[in-house]
mmCIF file of N, CA and C in Angstrom:
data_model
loop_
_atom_site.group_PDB
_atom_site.id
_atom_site.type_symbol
_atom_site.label_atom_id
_atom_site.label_comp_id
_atom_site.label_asym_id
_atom_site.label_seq_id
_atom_site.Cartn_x
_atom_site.Cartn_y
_atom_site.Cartn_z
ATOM 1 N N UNK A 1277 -2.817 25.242 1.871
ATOM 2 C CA UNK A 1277 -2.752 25.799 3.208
ATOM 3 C C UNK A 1277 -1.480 25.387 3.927
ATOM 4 N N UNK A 1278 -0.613 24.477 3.059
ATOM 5 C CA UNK A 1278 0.555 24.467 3.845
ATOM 6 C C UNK A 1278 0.615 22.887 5.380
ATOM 7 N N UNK A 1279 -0.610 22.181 5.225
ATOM 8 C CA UNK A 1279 -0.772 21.803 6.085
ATOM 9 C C UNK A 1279 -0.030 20.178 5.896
ATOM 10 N N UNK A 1280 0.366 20.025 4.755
ATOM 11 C CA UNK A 1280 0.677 18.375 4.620
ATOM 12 C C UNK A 1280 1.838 18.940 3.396
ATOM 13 N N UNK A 1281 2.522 18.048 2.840
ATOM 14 C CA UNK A 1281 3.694 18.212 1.526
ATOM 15 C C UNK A 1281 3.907 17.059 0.835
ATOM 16 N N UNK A 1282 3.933 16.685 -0.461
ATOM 17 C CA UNK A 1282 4.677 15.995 -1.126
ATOM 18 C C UNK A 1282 6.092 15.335 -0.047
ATOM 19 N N UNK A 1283 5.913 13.611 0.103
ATOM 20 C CA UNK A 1283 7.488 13.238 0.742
ATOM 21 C C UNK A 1283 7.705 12.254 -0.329
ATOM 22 N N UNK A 1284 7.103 12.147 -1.460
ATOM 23 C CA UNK A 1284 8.056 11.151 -2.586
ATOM 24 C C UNK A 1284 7.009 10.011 -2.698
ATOM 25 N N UNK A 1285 7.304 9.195 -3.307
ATOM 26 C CA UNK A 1285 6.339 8.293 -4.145
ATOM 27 C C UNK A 1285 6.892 6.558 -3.511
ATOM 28 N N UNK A 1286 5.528 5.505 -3.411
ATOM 29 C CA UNK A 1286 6.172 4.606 -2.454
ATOM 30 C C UNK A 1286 6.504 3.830 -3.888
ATOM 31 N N UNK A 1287 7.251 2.645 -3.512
ATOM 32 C CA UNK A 1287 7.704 2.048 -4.519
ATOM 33 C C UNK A 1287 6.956 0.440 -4.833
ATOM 34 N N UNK A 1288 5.303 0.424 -4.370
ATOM 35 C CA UNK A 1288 4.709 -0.225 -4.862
ATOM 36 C C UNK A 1288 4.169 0.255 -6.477
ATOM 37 N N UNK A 1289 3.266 -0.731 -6.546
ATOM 38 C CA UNK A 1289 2.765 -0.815 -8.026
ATOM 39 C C UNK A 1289 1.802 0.590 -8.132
ATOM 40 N N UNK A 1290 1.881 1.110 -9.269
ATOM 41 C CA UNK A 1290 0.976 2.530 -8.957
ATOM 42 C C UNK A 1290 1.933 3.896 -8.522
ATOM 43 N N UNK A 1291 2.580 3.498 -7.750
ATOM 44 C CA UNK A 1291 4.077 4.525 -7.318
ATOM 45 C C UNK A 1291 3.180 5.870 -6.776
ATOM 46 N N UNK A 1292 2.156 5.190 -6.009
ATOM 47 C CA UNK A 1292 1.407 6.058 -5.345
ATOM 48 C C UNK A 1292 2.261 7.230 -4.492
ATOM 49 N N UNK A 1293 1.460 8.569 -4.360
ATOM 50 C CA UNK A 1293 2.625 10.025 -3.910
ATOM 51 C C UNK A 1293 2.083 9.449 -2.153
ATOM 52 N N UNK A 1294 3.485 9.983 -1.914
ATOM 53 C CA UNK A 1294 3.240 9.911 0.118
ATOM 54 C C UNK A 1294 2.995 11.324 0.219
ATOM 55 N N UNK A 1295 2.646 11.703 1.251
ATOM 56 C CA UNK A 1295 2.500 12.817 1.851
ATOM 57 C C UNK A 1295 2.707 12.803 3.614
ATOM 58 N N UNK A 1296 3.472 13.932 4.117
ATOM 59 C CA UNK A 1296 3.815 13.937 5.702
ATOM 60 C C UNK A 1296 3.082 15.162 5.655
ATOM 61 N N UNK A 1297 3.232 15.654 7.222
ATOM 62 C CA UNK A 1297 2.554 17.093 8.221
ATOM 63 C C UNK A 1297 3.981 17.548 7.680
ATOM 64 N N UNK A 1298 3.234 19.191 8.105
ATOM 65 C CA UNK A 1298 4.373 20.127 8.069
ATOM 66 C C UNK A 1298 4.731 20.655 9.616
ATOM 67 N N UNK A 1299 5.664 21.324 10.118
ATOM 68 C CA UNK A 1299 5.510 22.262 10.928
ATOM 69 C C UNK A 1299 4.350 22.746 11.062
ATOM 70 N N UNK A 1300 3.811 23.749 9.882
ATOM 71 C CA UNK A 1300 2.605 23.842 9.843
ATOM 72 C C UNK A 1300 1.328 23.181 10.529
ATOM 73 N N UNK A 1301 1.544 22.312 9.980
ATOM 74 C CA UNK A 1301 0.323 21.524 10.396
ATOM 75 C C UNK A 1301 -0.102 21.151 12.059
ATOM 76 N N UNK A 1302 1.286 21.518 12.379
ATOM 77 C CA UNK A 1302 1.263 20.997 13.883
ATOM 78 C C UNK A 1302 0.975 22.261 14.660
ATOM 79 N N UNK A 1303 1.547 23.477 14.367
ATOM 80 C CA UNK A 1303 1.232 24.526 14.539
ATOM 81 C C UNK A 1303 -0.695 25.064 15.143
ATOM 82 N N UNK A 1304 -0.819 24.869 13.422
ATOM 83 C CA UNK A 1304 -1.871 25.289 13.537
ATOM 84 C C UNK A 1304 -3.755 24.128 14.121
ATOM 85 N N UNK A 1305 -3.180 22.744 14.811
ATOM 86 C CA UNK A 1305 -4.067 22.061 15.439
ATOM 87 C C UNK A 1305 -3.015 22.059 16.733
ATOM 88 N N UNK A 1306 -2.316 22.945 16.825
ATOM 89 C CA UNK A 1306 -2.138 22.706 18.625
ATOM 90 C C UNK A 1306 -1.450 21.672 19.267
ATOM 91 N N UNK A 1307 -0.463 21.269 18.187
ATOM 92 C CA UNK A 1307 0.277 20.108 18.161
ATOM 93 C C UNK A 1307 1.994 20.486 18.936
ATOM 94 N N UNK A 1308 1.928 20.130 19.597
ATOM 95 C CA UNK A 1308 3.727 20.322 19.657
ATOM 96 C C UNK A 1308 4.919 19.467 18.625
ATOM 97 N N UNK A 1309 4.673 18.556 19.245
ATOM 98 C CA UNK A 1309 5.308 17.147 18.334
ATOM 99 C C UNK A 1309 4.464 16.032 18.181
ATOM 100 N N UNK A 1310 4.767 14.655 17.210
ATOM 101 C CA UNK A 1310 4.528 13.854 16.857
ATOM 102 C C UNK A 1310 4.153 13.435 17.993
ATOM 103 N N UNK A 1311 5.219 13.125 18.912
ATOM 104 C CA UNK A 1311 4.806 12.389 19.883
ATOM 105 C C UNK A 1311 3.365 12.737 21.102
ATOM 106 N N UNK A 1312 3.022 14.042 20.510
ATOM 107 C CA UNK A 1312 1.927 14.060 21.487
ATOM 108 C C UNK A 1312 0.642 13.756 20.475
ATOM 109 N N UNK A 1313 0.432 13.313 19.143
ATOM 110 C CA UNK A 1313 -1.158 12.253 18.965
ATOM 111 C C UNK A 1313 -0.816 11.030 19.711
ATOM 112 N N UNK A 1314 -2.204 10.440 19.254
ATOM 113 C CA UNK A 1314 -2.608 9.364 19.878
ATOM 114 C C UNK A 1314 -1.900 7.831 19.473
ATOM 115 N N UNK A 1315 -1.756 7.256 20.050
ATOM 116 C CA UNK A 1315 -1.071 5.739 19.687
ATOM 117 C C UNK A 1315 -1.949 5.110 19.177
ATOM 118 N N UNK A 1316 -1.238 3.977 17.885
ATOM 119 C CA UNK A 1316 -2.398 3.794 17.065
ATOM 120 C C UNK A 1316 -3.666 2.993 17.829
ATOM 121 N N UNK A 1317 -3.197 2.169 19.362
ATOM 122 C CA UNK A 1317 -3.989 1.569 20.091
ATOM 123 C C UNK A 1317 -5.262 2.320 20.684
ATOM 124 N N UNK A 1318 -4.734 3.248 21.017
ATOM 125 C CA UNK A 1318 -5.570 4.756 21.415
ATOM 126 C C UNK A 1318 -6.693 5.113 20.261
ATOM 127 N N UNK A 1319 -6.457 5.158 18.876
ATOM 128 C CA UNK A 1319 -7.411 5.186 17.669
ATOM 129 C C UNK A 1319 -8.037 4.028 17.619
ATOM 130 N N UNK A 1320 -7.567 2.803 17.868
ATOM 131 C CA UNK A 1320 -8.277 1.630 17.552
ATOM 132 C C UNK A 1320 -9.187 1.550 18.376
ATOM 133 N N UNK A 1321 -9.230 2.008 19.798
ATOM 134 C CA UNK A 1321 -9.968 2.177 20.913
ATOM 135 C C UNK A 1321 -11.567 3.088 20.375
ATOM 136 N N UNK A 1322 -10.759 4.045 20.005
ATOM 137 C CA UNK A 1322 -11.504 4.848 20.008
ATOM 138 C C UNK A 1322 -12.833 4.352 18.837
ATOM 139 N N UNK A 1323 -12.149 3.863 17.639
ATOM 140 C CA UNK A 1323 -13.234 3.567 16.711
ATOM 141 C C UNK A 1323 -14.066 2.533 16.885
ATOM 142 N N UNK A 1324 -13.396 1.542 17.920
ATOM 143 C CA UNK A 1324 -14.221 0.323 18.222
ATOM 144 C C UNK A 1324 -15.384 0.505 19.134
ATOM 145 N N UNK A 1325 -15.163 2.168 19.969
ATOM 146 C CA UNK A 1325 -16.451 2.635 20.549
ATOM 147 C C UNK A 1325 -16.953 3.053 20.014
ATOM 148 N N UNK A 1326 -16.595 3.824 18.557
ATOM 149 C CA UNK A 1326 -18.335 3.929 17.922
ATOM 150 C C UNK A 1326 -18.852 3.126 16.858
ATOM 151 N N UNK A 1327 -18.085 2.027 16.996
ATOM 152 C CA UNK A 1327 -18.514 1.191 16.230
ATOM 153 C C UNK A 1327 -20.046 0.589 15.927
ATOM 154 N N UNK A 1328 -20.732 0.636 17.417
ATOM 155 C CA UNK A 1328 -22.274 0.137 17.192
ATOM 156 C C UNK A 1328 -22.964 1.707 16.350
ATOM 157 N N UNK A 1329 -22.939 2.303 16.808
ATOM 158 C CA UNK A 1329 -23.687 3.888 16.117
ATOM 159 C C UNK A 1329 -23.515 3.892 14.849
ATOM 160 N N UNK A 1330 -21.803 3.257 14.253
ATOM 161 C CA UNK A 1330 -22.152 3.427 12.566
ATOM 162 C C UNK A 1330 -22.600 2.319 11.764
ATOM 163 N N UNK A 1331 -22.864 0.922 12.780
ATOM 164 C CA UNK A 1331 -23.534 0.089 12.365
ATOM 165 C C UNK A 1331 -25.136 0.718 12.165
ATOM 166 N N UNK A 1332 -25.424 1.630 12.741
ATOM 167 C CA UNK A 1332 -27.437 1.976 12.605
ATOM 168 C C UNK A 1332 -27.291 2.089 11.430
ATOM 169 N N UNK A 1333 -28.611 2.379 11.435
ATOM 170 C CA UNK A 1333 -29.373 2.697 9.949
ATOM 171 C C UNK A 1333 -28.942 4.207 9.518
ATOM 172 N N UNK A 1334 -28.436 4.470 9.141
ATOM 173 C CA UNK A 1334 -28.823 6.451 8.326
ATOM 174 C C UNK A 1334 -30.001 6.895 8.801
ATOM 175 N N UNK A 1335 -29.736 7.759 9.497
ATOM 176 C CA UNK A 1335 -30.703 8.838 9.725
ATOM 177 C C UNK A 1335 -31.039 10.035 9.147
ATOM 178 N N UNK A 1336 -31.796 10.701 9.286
ATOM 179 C CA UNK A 1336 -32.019 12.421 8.066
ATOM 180 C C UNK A 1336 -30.452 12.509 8.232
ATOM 181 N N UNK A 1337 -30.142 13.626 7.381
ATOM 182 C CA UNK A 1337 -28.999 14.420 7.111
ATOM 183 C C UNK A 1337 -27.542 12.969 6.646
ATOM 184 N N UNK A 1338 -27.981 11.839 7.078
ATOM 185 C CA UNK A 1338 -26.321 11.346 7.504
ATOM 186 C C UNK A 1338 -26.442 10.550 5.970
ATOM 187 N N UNK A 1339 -25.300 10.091 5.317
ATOM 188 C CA UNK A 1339 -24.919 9.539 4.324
ATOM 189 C C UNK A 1339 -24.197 7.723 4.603
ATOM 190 N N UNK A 1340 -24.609 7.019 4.293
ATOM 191 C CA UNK A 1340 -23.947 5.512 4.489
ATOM 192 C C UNK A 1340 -23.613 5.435 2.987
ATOM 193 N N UNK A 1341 -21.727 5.395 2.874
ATOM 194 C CA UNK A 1341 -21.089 5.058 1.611
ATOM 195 C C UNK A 1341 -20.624 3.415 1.816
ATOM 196 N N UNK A 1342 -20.885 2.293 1.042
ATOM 197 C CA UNK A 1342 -20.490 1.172 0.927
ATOM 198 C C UNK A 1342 -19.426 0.536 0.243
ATOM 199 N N UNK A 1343 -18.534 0.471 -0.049
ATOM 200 C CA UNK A 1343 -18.066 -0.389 -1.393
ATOM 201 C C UNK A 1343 -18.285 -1.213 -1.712
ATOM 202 N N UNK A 1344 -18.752 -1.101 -2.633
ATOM 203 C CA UNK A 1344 -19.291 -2.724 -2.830
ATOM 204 C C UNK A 1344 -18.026 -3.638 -4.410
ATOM 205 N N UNK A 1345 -17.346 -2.829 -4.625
ATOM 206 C CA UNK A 1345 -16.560 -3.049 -5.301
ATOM 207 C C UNK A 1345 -15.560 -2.516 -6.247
ATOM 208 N N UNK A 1346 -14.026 -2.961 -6.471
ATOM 209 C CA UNK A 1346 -13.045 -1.676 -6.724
ATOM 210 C C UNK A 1346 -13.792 -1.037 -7.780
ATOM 211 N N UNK A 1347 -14.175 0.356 -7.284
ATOM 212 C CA UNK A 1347 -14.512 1.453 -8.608
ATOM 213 C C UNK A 1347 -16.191 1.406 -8.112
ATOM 214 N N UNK A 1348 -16.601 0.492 -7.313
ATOM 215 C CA UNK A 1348 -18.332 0.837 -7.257
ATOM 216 C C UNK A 1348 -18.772 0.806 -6.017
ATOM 217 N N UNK A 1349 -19.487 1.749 -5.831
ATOM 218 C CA UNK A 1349 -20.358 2.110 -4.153
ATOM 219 C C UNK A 1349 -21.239 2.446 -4.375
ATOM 220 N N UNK A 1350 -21.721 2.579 -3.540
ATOM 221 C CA UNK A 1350 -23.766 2.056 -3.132
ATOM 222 C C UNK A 1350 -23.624 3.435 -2.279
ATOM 223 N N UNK A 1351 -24.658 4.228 -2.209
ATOM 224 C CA UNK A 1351 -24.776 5.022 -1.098
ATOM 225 C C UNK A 1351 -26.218 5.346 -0.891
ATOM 226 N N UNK A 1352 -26.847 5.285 0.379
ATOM 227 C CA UNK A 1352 -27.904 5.709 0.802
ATOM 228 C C UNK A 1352 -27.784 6.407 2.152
ATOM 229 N N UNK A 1353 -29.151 7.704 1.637
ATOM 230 C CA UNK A 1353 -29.039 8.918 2.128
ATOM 231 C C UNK A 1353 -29.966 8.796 2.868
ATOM 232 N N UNK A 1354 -29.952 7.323 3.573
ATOM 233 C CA UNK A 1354 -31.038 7.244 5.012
ATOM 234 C C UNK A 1354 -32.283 7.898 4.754
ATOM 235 N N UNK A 1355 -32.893 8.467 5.976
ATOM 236 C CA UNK A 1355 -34.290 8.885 5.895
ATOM 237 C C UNK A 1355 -34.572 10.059 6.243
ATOM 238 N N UNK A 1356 -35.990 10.533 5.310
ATOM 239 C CA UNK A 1356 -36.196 12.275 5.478
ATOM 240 C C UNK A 1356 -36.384 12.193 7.076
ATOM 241 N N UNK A 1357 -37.091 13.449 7.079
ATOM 242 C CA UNK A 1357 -37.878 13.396 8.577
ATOM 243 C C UNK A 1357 -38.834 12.895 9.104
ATOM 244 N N UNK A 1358 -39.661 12.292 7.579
ATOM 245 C CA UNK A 1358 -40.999 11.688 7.870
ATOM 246 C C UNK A 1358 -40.459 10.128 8.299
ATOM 247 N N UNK A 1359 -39.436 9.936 7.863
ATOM 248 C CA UNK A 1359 -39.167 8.389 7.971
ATOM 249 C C UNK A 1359 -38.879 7.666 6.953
ATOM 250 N N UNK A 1360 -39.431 8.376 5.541
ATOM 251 C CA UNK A 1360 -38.974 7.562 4.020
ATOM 252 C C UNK A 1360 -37.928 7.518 3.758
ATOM 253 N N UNK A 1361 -37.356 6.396 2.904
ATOM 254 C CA UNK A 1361 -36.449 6.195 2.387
ATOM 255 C C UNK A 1361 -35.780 7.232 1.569
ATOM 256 N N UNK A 1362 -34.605 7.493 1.171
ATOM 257 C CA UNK A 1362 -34.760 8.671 -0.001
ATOM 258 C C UNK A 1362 -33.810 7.780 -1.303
#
């Protein structure tokens, strides 16, 4: 969709690929420039307010993924409607 691109590979171990926004991308979420998201203080804000809600338990529909270690996760799919475990 044009929305992100290949910007080259970092030069840690792994030589993992980077990726930036395009024009595109800014385009099409209503973006002018960089400078108008949020500062990373502004995100940190933000996640530290919902921080108690993703501490709950899983509820119907919602998914809790864990890591519990490189390559292994735990996931539970909270509770039906009756209240059971699934």
């Amino acid at each position: 969709r044009n929305l992100i691109t290949m910007a080259g590979r970092a030069s840690t171990v792994g030589r993992p690929v980077l990726y930036k926004t395009t024009e595109h991308f800014l385009a099409y979420f209503g973006i002018n420039s960089l400078a108008d998201l949020p500062s990373l203080e502004e995100v940190e804000a933000l996640l530290k307010a919902r921080a108690p809600r993703e501490e709950a338990e899983p509820t119907a529909g919602e998914v809790d993924v864990e890591v519990v270690s490189p390559g292994e996760i735990r996931v539970d799919q909270g509770k039906d409607d009756d209240g059971e475990a699934q």
